[in-house]
Amino acid sequence: MLNKFKIMLQHIMPKQWLTELAGWGAEKEAGWLTRTVISLFVKAYKVNMQEAVDESPAAYKTFNDFFTRPLKEGARPILTEKNKLVLPADGMISQLGAIEQNKLLQAKGHNYTLDALLACDRQMASTFQNGLFVTTYLSPSDYHRVHMPCDGVLREMLYVPGELFSVNILTSENVPNLFARNERLICLFDTPCGPMAQILVGATIVGSIETIWHGVVTPPRKGIMQRWEYPSVGKNAIRLSKGDEMGRFKLGSTVINLFTENSVTLSDTLRSLHTVKMGELLAVQPIVIQDEPMHEDEL
């Protein structure tokens, strides 16, 4: 009964107004009040501050400074093998697996379409037909910067306006097409394993989504779709290495990765509802062994 009430609230509460209010408050330098809120948050969500560059809640002037806190060097080791892709964020694996018949699994009994997730961009959707997906949910206690799973060159970025439903296990199981309905930022990269999409999904109280090359993408929320295209070569090309930060959430939410068919094999250690850390193994790119030319004496 309580869960039904919570879902009903998700449909009727003024989500955008609450999100804008939270974003406004999270940017304010309120002295002792900010320090108190951060301290209470750390205790309530058991945030591991020993990993942070600044361990004391008093070191942060705003709540957003705290929420997007950088970690100490070495806190998240990155796998160095070239054929190994790493997880882009701390969090919990919500779902993962094959994209079958244009559908991704949201939760048991709930699917959503690749076309809807990619805002009916047919060319992009065809790229990832029969590919793989991984959905990582970031809880309030997690580190909220998002990193690159592998080397990549940014090809385009697409902002899709939408709802701001909360993203958690309860809403995944009860709000149809959750990730295709919520606001999201789709970043398409060319990588050594082919095209890869990294999608940052907004949610209630997610005050902002940012990237390192663009800065704040939202807010403001104009309610219109926006697209940016980037050069693949030259000094203006945006090149990122495996483990580099590519974006961040200010209060929230979820990262979805898409890979093309036969481009990678997902790590067999990944399981739905398992906790993961950025830098751990996400997938392996098959190593192609080329036949060496035969010498004349072997013919």
CSV table of C-alpha atoms in Angstrom, one decimal, residues 168-276:
chain,number,residue,atom,x,y,z
A,168,ASN,CA,15.3,3.8,-8.1
A,169,ILE,CA,14.2,0.2,-7.8
A,170,LEU,CA,10.6,1.1,-6.9
A,171,THR,CA,10.1,3.4,-9.9
A,172,SER,CA,11.9,1.1,-12.3
A,173,GLU,CA,9.4,-1.6,-11.3
A,174,ASN,CA,6.3,0.6,-11.4
A,175,VAL,CA,6.8,3.5,-13.9
A,176,PRO,CA,6.6,2.2,-17.5
A,177,ASN,CA,9.3,3.5,-20.0
A,178,LEU,CA,11.0,5.3,-17.1
A,179,PHE,CA,14.3,6.0,-18.8
A,180,ALA,CA,12.7,6.9,-22.1
A,181,ARG,CA,10.4,9.3,-20.4
A,182,ASN,CA,12.9,11.1,-18.2
A,183,GLU,CA,15.1,14.0,-19.2
A,184,ARG,CA,18.4,12.7,-20.6
A,185,LEU,CA,21.7,13.6,-22.3
A,186,ILE,CA,22.9,11.2,-25.0
A,187,CYS,CA,26.6,11.3,-25.8
A,188,LEU,CA,27.8,9.3,-28.8
A,189,PHE,CA,31.5,8.4,-29.0
A,190,ASP,CA,33.7,6.7,-31.6
A,191,THR,CA,35.9,4.2,-29.7
A,192,PRO,CA,38.3,1.4,-30.5
A,193,CYS,CA,35.4,-1.1,-30.1
A,194,GLY,CA,33.1,0.9,-32.4
A,195,PRO,CA,30.3,3.4,-31.5
A,196,MET,CA,29.4,3.7,-27.9
A,197,ALA,CA,26.6,5.7,-26.3
A,198,GLN,CA,26.8,7.0,-22.7
A,199,ILE,CA,23.5,8.4,-21.6
A,200,LEU,CA,23.0,10.5,-18.4
A,201,VAL,CA,19.4,10.3,-17.2
A,202,GLY,CA,17.9,13.0,-15.1
A,203,ALA,CA,15.5,12.5,-12.2
A,204,THR,CA,13.6,14.4,-9.5
A,205,ILE,CA,15.9,16.7,-7.5
A,206,VAL,CA,18.7,16.3,-10.1
A,207,GLY,CA,19.6,20.0,-10.1
A,208,SER,CA,22.0,19.8,-13.1
A,209,ILE,CA,23.7,17.6,-15.7
A,210,GLU,CA,27.1,18.7,-16.9
A,211,THR,CA,29.8,17.6,-19.2
A,212,ILE,CA,33.5,18.6,-19.1
A,213,TRP,CA,33.4,20.0,-22.7
A,214,HIS,CA,30.1,21.9,-22.5
A,215,GLY,CA,29.6,22.7,-18.9
A,216,VAL,CA,26.0,22.9,-17.6
A,217,VAL,CA,23.6,21.4,-20.1
A,218,THR,CA,20.5,21.6,-17.9
A,219,PRO,CA,19.1,23.8,-16.4
A,220,PRO,CA,17.6,25.8,-17.9
A,221,ARG,CA,15.0,23.4,-19.1
A,222,LYS,CA,13.5,24.9,-22.3
A,223,GLY,CA,11.5,21.8,-23.2
A,224,ILE,CA,13.1,21.4,-26.6
A,225,MET,CA,15.5,18.9,-28.0
A,226,GLN,CA,19.0,20.1,-28.8
A,227,ARG,CA,21.8,18.5,-30.7
A,228,TRP,CA,25.5,19.3,-30.9
A,229,GLU,CA,27.9,17.8,-33.5
A,230,TYR,CA,31.7,17.7,-33.0
A,231,PRO,CA,34.7,17.2,-35.4
A,232,SER,CA,36.4,13.8,-35.3
A,233,VAL,CA,39.8,15.2,-36.2
A,234,GLY,CA,41.8,18.4,-35.6
A,235,LYS,CA,42.4,20.6,-32.6
A,236,ASN,CA,38.7,21.0,-31.9
A,237,ALA,CA,38.0,17.3,-31.6
A,238,ILE,CA,37.1,16.2,-28.1
A,239,ARG,CA,39.2,13.2,-27.2
A,240,LEU,CA,38.9,11.4,-23.9
A,241,SER,CA,40.9,8.6,-22.5
A,242,LYS,CA,39.7,5.6,-20.5
A,243,GLY,CA,39.0,6.7,-16.9
A,244,ASP,CA,38.8,10.4,-17.8
A,245,GLU,CA,35.9,12.3,-16.3
A,246,MET,CA,33.2,13.1,-18.9
A,247,GLY,CA,30.4,14.5,-16.9
A,248,ARG,CA,28.7,14.8,-13.5
A,249,PHE,CA,25.3,14.9,-11.8
A,250,LYS,CA,24.3,17.4,-9.2
A,251,LEU,CA,21.9,15.3,-7.3
A,252,GLY,CA,21.2,12.0,-9.1
A,253,SER,CA,20.8,9.7,-11.1
A,254,THR,CA,21.5,6.9,-13.8
A,255,VAL,CA,24.0,6.1,-16.6
A,256,ILE,CA,23.1,3.9,-19.5
A,257,ASN,CA,25.8,2.5,-21.8
A,258,LEU,CA,25.0,1.1,-25.3
A,259,PHE,CA,27.4,-1.0,-27.4
A,260,THR,CA,27.1,-2.3,-30.9
A,261,GLU,CA,26.5,-5.9,-31.8
A,262,ASN,CA,29.6,-8.2,-31.3
A,263,SER,CA,31.8,-5.3,-30.2
A,264,VAL,CA,32.4,-6.3,-26.6
A,265,THR,CA,31.6,-9.0,-24.1
A,266,LEU,CA,30.1,-7.9,-20.8
A,267,SER,CA,32.0,-9.0,-17.7
A,268,ASP,CA,30.6,-12.2,-16.3
A,269,THR,CA,31.1,-10.7,-12.8
A,270,LEU,CA,28.3,-8.1,-13.4
A,271,ARG,CA,24.9,-8.9,-12.0
A,272,SER,CA,21.6,-7.0,-11.6
A,273,LEU,CA,21.3,-5.2,-8.3
A,274,HIS,CA,25.0,-5.7,-7.5
A,275,THR,CA,27.0,-2.7,-6.2
A,276,VAL,CA,29.9,-1.6,-8.4
